Tab-separated table of C-alpha atoms and ligand atoms in Angstrom:
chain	number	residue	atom	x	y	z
A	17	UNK	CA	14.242	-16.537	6.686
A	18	UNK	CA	14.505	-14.054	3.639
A	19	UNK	CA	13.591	-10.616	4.501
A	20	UNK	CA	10.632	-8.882	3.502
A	21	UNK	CA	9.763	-5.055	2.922
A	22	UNK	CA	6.664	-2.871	2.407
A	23	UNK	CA	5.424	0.603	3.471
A	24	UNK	CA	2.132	2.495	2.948
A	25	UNK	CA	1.427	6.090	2.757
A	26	UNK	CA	-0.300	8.191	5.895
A	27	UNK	CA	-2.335	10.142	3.137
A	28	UNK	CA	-5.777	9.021	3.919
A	29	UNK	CA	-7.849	6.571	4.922
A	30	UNK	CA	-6.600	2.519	4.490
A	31	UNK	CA	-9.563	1.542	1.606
A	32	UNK	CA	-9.836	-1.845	1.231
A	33	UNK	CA	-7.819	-1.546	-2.305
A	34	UNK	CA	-5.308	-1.674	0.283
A	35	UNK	CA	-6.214	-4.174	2.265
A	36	UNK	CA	-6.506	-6.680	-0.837
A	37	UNK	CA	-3.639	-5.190	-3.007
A	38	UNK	CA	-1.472	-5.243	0.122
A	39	UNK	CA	-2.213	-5.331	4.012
A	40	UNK	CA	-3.967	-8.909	3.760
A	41	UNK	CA	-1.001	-10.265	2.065
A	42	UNK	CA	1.315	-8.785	4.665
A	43	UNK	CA	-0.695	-10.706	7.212
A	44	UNK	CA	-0.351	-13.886	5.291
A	45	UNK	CA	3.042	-13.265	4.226
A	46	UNK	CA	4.409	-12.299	8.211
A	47	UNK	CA	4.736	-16.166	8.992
A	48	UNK	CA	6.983	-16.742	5.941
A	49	UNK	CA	9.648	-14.081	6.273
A	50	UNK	CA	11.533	-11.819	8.347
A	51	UNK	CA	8.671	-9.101	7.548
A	52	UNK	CA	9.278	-5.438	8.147
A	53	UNK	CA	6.371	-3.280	7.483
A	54	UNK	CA	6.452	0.530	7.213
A	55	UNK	CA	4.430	3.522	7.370
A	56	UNK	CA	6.335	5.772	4.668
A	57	UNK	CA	5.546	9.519	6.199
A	58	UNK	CA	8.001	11.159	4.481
A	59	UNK	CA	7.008	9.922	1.058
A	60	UNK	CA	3.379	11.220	2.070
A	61	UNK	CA	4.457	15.096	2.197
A	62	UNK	CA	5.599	15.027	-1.300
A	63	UNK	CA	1.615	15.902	-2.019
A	64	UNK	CA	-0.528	18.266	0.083
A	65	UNK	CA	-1.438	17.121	3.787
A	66	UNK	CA	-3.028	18.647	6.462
A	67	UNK	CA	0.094	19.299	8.916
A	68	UNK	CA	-2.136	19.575	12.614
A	69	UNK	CA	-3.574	16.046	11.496
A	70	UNK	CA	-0.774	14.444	9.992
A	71	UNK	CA	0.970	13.031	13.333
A	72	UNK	CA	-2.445	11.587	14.133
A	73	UNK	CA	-2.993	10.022	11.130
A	74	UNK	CA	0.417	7.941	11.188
A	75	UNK	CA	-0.902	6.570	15.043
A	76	UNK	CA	-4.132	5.623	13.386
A	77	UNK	CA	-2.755	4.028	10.350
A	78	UNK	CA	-0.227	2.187	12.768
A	79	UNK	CA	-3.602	1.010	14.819
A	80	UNK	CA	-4.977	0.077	11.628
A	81	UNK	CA	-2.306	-2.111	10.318
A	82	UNK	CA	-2.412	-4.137	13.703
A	83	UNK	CA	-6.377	-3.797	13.742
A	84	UNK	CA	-6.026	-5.806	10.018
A	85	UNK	CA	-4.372	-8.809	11.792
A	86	UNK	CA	-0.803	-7.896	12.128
A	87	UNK	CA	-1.706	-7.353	15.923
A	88	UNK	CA	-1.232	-11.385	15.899
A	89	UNK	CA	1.997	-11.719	13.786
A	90	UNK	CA	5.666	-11.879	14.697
A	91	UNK	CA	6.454	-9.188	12.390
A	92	UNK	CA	8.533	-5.662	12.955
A	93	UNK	CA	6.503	-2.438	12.378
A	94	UNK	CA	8.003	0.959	12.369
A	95	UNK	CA	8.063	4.514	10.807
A	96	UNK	CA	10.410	5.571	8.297
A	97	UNK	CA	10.996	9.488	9.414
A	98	UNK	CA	11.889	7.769	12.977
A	99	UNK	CA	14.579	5.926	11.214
A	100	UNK	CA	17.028	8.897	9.561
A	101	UNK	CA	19.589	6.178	7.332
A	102	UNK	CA	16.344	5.845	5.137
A	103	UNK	CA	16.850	9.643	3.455
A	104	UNK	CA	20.398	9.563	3.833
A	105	UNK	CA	20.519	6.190	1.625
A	106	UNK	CA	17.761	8.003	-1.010
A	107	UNK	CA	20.706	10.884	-1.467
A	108	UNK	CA	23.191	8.302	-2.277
A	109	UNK	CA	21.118	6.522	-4.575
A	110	UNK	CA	20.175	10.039	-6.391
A	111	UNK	CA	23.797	9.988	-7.257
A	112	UNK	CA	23.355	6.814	-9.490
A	113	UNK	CA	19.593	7.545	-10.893
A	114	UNK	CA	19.119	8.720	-14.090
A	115	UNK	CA	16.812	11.391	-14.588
A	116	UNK	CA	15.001	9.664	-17.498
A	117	UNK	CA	14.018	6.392	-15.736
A	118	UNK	CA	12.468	8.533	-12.980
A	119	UNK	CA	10.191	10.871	-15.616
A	120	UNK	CA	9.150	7.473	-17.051
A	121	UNK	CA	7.519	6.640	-13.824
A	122	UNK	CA	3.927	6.444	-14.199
A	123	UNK	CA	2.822	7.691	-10.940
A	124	UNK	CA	4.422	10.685	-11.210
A	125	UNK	CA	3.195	11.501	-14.358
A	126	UNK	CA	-0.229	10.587	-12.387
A	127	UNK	CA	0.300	12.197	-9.478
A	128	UNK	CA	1.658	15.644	-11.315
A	129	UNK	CA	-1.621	15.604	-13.096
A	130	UNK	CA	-3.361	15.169	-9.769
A	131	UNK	CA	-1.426	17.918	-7.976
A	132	UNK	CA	-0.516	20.480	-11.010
A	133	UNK	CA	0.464	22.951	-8.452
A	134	UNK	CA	2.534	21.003	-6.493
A	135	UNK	CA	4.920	19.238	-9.178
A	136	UNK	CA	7.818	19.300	-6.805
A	137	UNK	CA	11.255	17.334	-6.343
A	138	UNK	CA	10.037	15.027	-3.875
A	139	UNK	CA	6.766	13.938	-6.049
A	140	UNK	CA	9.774	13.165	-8.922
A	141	UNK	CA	12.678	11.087	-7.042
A	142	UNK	CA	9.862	9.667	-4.800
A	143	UNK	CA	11.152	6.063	-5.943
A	144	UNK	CA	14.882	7.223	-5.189
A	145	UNK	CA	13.542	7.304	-1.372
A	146	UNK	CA	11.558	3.927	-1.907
A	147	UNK	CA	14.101	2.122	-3.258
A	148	UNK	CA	16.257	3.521	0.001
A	149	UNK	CA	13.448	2.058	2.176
A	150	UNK	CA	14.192	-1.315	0.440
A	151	UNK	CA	17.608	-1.716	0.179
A	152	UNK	CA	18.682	-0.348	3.776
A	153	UNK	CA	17.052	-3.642	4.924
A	154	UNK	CA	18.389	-5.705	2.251
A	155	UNK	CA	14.942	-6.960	1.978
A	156	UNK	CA	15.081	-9.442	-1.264
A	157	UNK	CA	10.964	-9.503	-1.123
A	158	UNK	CA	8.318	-6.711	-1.983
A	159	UNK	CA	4.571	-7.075	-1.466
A	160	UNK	CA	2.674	-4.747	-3.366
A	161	UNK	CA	-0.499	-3.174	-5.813
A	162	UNK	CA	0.422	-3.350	-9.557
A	163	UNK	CA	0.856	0.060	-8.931
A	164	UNK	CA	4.071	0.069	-7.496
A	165	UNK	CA	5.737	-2.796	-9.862
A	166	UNK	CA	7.315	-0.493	-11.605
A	167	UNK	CA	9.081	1.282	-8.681
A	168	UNK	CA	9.860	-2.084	-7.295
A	169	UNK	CA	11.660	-2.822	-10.881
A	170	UNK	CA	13.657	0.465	-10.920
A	171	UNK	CA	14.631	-0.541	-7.311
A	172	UNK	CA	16.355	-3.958	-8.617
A	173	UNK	CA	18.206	-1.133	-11.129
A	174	UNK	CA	19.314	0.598	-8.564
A	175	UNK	CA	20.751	-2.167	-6.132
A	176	UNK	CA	22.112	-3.665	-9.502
A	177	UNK	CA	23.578	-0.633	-10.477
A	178	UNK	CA	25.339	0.584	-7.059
A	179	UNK	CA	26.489	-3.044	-6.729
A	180	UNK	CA	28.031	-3.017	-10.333
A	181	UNK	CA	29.935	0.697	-9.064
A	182	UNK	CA	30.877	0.120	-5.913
A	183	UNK	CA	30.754	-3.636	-5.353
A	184	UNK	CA	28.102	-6.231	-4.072
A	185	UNK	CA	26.143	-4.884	-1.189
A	186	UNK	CA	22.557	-5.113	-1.970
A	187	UNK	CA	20.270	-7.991	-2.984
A	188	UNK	CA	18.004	-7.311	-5.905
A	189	UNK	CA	14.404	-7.046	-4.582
A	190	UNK	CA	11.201	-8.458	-6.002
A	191	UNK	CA	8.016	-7.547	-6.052
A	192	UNK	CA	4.998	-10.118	-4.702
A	193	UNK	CA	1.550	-10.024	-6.142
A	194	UNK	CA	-1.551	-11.683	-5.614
A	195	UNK	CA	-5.151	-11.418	-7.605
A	196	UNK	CA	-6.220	-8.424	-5.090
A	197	UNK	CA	-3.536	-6.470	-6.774
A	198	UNK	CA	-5.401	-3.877	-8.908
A	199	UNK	CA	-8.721	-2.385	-7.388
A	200	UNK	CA	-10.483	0.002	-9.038
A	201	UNK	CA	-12.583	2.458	-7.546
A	202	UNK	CA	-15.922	3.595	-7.065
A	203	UNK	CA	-16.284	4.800	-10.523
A	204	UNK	CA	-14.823	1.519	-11.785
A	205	UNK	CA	-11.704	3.314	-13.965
A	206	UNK	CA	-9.422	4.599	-11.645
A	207	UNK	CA	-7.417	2.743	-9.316
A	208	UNK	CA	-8.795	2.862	-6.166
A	209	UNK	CA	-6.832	5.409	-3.801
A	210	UNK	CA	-6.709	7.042	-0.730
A	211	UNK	CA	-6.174	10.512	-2.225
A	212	UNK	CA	-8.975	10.009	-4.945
A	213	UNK	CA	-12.211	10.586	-3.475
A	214	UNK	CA	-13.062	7.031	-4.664
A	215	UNK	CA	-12.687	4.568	-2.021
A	216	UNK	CA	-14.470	2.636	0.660
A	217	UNK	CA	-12.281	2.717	3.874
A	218	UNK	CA	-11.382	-0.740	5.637
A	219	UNK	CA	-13.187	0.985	8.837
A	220	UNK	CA	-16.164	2.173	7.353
A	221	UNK	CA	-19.452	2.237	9.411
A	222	UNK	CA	-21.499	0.256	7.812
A	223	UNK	CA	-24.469	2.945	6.708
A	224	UNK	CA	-22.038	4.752	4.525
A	225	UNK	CA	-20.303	1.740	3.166
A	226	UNK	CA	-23.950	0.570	2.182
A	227	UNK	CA	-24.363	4.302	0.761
A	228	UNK	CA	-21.352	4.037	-1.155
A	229	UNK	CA	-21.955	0.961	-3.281
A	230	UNK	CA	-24.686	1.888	-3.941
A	231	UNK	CA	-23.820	4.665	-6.080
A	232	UNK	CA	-20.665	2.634	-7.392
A	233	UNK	CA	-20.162	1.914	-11.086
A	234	UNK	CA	-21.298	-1.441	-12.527
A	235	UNK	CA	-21.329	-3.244	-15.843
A	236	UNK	CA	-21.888	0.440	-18.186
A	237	UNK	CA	-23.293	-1.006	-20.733
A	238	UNK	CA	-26.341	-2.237	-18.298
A	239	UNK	CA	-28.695	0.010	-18.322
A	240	UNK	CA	-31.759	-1.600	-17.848
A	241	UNK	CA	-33.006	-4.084	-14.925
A	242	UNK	CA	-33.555	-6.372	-17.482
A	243	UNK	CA	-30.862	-5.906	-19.513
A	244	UNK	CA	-27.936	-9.032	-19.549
A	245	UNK	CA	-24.727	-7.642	-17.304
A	246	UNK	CA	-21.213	-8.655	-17.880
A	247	UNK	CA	-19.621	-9.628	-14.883
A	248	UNK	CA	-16.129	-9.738	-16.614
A	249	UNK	CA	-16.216	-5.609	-16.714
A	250	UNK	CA	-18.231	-5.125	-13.612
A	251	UNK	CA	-16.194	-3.682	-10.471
A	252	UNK	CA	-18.674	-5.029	-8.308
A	253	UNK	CA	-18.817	-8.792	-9.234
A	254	UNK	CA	-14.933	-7.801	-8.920
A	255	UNK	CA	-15.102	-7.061	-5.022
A	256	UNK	CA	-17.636	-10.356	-4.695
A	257	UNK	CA	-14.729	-12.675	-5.806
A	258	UNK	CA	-13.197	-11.339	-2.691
A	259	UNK	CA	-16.140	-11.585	0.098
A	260	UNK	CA	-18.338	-14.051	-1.444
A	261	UNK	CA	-18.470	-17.274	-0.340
A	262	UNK	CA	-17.698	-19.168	-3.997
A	263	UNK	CA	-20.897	-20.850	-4.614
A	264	UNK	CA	-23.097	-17.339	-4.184
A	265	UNK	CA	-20.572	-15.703	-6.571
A	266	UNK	CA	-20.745	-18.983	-9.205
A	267	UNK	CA	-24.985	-18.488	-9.113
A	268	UNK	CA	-24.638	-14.035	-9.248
A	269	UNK	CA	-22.556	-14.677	-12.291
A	270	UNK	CA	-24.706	-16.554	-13.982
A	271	UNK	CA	-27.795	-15.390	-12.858
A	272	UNK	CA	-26.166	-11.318	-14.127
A	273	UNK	CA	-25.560	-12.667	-17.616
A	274	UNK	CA	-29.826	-13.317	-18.126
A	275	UNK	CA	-30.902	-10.683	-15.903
A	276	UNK	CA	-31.862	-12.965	-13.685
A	277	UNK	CA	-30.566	-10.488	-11.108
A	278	UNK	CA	-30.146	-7.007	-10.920
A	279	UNK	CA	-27.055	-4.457	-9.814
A	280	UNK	CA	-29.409	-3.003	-7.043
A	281	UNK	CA	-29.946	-6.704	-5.455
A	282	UNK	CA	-26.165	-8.002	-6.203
A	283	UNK	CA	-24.805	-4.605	-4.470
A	284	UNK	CA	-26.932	-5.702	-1.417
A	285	UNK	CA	-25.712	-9.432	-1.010
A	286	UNK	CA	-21.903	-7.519	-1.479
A	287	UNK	CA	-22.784	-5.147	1.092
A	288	UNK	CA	-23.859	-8.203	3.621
A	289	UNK	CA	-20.837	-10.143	3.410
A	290	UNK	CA	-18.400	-6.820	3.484
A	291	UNK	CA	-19.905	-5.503	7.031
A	292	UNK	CA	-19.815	-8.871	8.261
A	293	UNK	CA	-15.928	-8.992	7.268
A	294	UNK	CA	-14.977	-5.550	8.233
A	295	UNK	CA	-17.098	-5.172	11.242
A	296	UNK	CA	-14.389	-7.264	13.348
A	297	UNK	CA	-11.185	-5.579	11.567
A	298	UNK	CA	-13.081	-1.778	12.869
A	299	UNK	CA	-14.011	-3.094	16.467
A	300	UNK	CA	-9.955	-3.626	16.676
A	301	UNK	CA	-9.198	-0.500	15.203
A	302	UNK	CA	-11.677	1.344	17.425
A	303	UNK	CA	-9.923	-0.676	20.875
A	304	UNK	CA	-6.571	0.069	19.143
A	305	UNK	CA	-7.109	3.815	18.653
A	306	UNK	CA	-8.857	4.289	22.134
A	307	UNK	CA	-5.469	2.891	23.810
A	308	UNK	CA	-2.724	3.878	21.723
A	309	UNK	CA	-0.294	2.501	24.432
A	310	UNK	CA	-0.439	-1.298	22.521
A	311	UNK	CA	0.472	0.739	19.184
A	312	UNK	CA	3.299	3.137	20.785
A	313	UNK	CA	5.151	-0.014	22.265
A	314	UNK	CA	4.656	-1.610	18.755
A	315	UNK	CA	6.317	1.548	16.919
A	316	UNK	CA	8.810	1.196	19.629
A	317	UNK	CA	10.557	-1.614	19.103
A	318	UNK	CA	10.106	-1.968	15.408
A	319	UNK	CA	12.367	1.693	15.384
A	320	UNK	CA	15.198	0.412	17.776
A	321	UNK	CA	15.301	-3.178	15.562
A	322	UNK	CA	15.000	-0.916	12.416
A	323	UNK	CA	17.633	1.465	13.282
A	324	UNK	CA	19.779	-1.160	14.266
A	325	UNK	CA	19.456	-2.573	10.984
A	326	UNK	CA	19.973	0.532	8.937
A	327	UNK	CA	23.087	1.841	10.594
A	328	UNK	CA	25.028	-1.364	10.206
A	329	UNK	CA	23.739	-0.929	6.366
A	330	UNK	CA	24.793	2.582	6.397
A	331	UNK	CA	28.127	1.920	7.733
A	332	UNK	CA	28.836	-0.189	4.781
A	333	UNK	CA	27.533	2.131	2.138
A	334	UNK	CA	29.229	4.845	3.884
A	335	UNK	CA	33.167	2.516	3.284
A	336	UNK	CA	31.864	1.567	-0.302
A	337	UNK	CA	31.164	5.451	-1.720
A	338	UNK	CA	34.986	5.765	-0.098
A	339	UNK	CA	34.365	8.656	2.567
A	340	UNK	CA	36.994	9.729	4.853
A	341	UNK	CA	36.342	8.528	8.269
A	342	UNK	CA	38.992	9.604	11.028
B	410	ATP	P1	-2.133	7.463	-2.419
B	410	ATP	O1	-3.372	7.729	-3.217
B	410	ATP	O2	-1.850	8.495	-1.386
B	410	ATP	O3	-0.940	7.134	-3.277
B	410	ATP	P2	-2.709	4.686	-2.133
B	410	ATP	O4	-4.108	4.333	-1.884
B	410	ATP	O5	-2.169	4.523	-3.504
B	410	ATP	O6	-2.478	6.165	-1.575
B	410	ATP	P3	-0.229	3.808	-0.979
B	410	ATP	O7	0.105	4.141	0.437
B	410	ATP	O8	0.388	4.623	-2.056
B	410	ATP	O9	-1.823	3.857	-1.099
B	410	ATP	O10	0.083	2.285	-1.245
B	410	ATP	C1	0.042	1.287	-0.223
B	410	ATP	C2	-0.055	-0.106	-0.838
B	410	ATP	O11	-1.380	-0.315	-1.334
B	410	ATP	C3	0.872	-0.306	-2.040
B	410	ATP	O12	1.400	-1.620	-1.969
B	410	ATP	C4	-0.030	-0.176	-3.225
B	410	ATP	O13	0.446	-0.891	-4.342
B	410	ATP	C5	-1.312	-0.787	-2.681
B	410	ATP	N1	-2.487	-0.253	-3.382
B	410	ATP	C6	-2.872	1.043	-3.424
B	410	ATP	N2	-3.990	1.172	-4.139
B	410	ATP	C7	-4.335	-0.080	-4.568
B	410	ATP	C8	-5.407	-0.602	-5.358
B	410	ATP	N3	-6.347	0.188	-5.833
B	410	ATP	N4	-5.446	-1.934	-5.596
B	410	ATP	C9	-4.492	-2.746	-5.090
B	410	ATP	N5	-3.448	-2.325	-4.347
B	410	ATP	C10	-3.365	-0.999	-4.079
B	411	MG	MG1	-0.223	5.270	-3.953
């Protein structure tokens, strides 16, 4: 089986950009490869956190990768600062990155903009460490958001680049996407995100999801209730492609384009059909993050498999860069 790689950020709550971009893929994806999935804490202090909830968080995003249906899958789930070859690999591949790829990197640019006093080191060689995460696994396959292509492409230019240096050791990896992989939020411009105040979390109770689309942006140019909408530009008809059964979403497309409906009725029937989806994934989380045994036994063994994995990898990085070893 070839091996797969992904990680996700404990900055915030999992929004279900996430969970379409990414986590729902995973689950699909777990049958077909040797998966490895990853929560990536030490790529989340690069921006501000809260430090007395930030151990917390990583259990509860652990709970609420298994609460999404890897709970069921023969898959290996770990966390990267338990697993210390990860940030030793990122400093070798520094050596070999040139500065101007990594200031081309949009999310930095983004992310600097985000966090103007915090433009720090880590925030700029983030995909240095990423690329690390990738390549100590060998992993050839990398499911992600559009968001990330571009770190998954400088990746292949670093594996491609230590191989060309000091000979073939990595596989080039390659990112996987699927149509859930851009979701804007709320405000329909920005990507959705858990560090913009713009998302709807996967474990939402259902009054505030309700409350949220609600307010969410629709077609702009609709102002009217009987004014014609454009689904094509319409976040909303967007997230109905994705909990609609096809036949409502066939009759709210064309009923939008003569009015026949309006965003205040079309917001309801997406409301219905995303409680009834997420209701189950948030009564696992809850049982998941009342008994965090299940998840500490999961984070477990995914560490000794992972570290296993990374220190035969390091070993053989280690003879390539020619150290001295007594
Ligand atoms: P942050 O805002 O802290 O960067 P994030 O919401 O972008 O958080 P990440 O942990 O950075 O989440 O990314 C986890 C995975 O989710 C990645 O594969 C990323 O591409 C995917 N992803 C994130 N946001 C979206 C989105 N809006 N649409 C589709 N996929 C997304
Ligand atoms: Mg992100």
């Amino acid at each position: 089986m070839k091996r797969l790689f992904s990680g996700i950020q404990p900055t915030g709550e999992l929004h279900i950009g996430n969970y379409l971009g990414a986590i729902k893929n995973w689950v699909e994806l777990a049958d077909k490869f040797d998966a490895i999935f990853c929560i990536v804490d030490y790529h989340a202090i690069s921006v501000e956190y809260e430090i007395h909830e930030f151990s917390s968080r990583t259990q509860n995003l652990a709970a609420g990768l298994l609460a999404c249906g890897l709970v069921e899958k023969k898959c290996t789930l770990f966390v990267q600062s338990h697993v210390q070859e990860h940030t030793e690999l990122a400093w070798v591949l520094n050596s070999i990155t040139p500065m101007g790829d990594l200031s081309r990197m949009t999310q930095f640019k983004d992310k600097s903009r985000q966090n103007p006093d915090n433009i720090n080191a880590g925030l700029f060689s983030y995909p240095v460490l990423q690329a690390a995460d990738i390549l100590i696994y060998k992993a050839e396959v990398v499911p992600v958001g559009e968001d990330q292509v571009q770190h998954i492409e400088l990746s292949r230019e670093i594996a491609r680049k230590f191989n060309a240096r000091y000979g073939e050791t990595f596989p080039e990896p390659k990112e996987y996407l699927t149509r859930g992989a851009r979701i804007l939020g709320l405000d329909g411009q920005a990507k959705m995100s858990k560090s913009l105040n713009n998302h709807i979390g996967v474990f939402e109770d259902e009054k505030s999801l309700r409350e949220k689309l609600r307010t969410a942006f629709t077609d702009p140019a609709r102002l009217r209730r009987s004014d014609p909408g454009n689904p094509d530009v319409c976040n909303i008809f967007t997230l109905h492609k994705f909990f609609t059964e096809e036949g409502v979403v066939k009759q709210i497309d064309g009923d939008c384009r003569k009015a026949a409906i309006g965003c205040v009725e079309c917001k309801k029937i997406l409301a219905d059909r995303m409680v009834s989806h997420l209701t189950p994934l948030r009564e696992r989380y809850e049982d998941l993050t009342s008994n965090q045994e299940k998840v500490r036994d999961v984070l477990s063994d995914g560490f000794v498999r992972c570290s296993g994995l990374a220190k035969t990898t390091m070993n053989e990085v280690r003879e390539r860069l020619g150290l001295f070893r007594p």
